[in-house]
Amino acid sequence: MLKRDLKGLRKVNLNNSLDCIIVPYKERVASLVVVYNVGSANEEMGKTGVAHLLEHLMFNGTKNFQPFSTYIDSFGGYDNAFTDKDITVYYEVIPADKLYETMVLEADRVENLSFNGFETEREVVLNEYYMSEDEDDETLWTETFAHLMPENPYSHPVIGWESDLKSLKLEDVKDFYERFYSLDNLFVVVVSPFEHEDIIKFLENTFGRVEKRGDKAKLVKSQFPPYKVYIEILLEKHNSPNRFVVSWRLPKDDIKTNLAFNIFTRILDLDRTSPIWTLVERGNLDEFSVRLYEYRIANVLSVIGECSPENPPPLDEIIKVVENFEPDERVFNRVKKMITSEIIQSFDEAENIGINTALNYALFGITEDMEGLVKLVESIKIEDVVEIPKLLQNSPKVSVRYR
């Protein structure tokens, strides 16, 4: 039955203890998001890349069904997935009347993966690795994480190291699947126009019958050094020798702290009102962007830029500007309105609703609808943002550039 009242995000716990989040949607479209709280940070040394390789194999069929996307395509929908350092996400957008059938397929591949095409998929991933090696920014990021988080598995790239990918065996992927693709690390988000009670029946008849148990994925907490540390990395010239990254490692706290980090990041990223823009006006920089990367154990704030061949990257000036910046209240309010508008717009499409809800639950353990998220943004005060430069002054940081 289609839902008449579209209000009310709801979290339910199935009979097998699986957490599910149900989000109402106004259109006759549904989105199913299946999240495993496990990623490249849970890989063993010497077996990097296994999480991403498993993601590829998840589309190649099970003991009961043909390749996954064959069915989703026949429904008139689409599907995709991505692996990150601490989560792996699978999602589908389908006509609402195909939601139950899609749940059947997703629940089945939790327990019955066939692992077809192992050698082929490993070659595909290796090709992705070689392509990324030719991308200058990918090299900058690899070095950034290797030195910004050297004490834990977050230091290696999600795609893995070439030597590990070449030596991975089918048994390694099966072991990762059996250990981590289980009820211990799984949750589901459903976005649809159906009544909650109908969706719960769908869930109990599919995911509720999953019995697979494995190992609870553990987080390796970042140990912040009790002193300020700044590491400078110089790389041999490549295709774009004037690209660079400056990054700070920030602690992971709660959603409000991260919203303050997000607002601060967006203020720095606003072209002409950003304090970094003065370096562009003076000719020290050609372009820049500022990004916040959020993970379950830490955050990474990064300034990515490019300068002309005759100018070395003004790293010291960027660090000084960022660590001594005092946000203006007018710009602060403008950015809050921008973020609020983006949240409202993101609730227009089933895919965005599902993925954003899943990420908020995976990273922060929160289940908020649109109004709840807007209220959280509105609760951030400028005082919360003003304190961030002081935190940056005492946080580990890494700069990576080409010689």
XYZ file of N, CA and C in Angstrom, residues 68-79:
36
model
N 23.895 -9.760 -10.711
C 22.952 -8.896 -10.009
C 22.317 -7.840 -10.905
N 23.155 -7.114 -11.642
C 22.651 -5.988 -12.431
C 21.702 -6.418 -13.545
N 21.774 -7.690 -13.938
C 20.850 -8.201 -14.965
C 19.404 -8.004 -14.525
N 19.140 -8.280 -13.260
C 17.786 -8.156 -12.733
C 17.387 -6.686 -12.570
N 18.318 -5.880 -12.021
C 18.004 -4.467 -11.792
C 17.719 -3.774 -13.124
N 18.504 -4.101 -14.146
C 18.258 -3.534 -15.479
C 16.881 -3.944 -16.002
N 16.521 -5.206 -15.786
C 15.222 -5.686 -16.272
C 14.061 -5.024 -15.537
N 14.316 -4.547 -14.311
C 13.284 -3.842 -13.550
C 13.104 -2.409 -14.052
N 14.058 -1.934 -14.876
C 14.030 -0.540 -15.296
C 14.719 0.374 -14.313
N 15.594 -0.206 -13.469
C 16.314 0.590 -12.479
C 17.793 0.634 -12.769
N 18.563 1.094 -11.790
C 20.017 1.092 -11.909
C 20.635 0.831 -10.545
N 21.887 0.369 -10.556
C 22.563 0.036 -9.306
C 24.027 0.438 -9.391
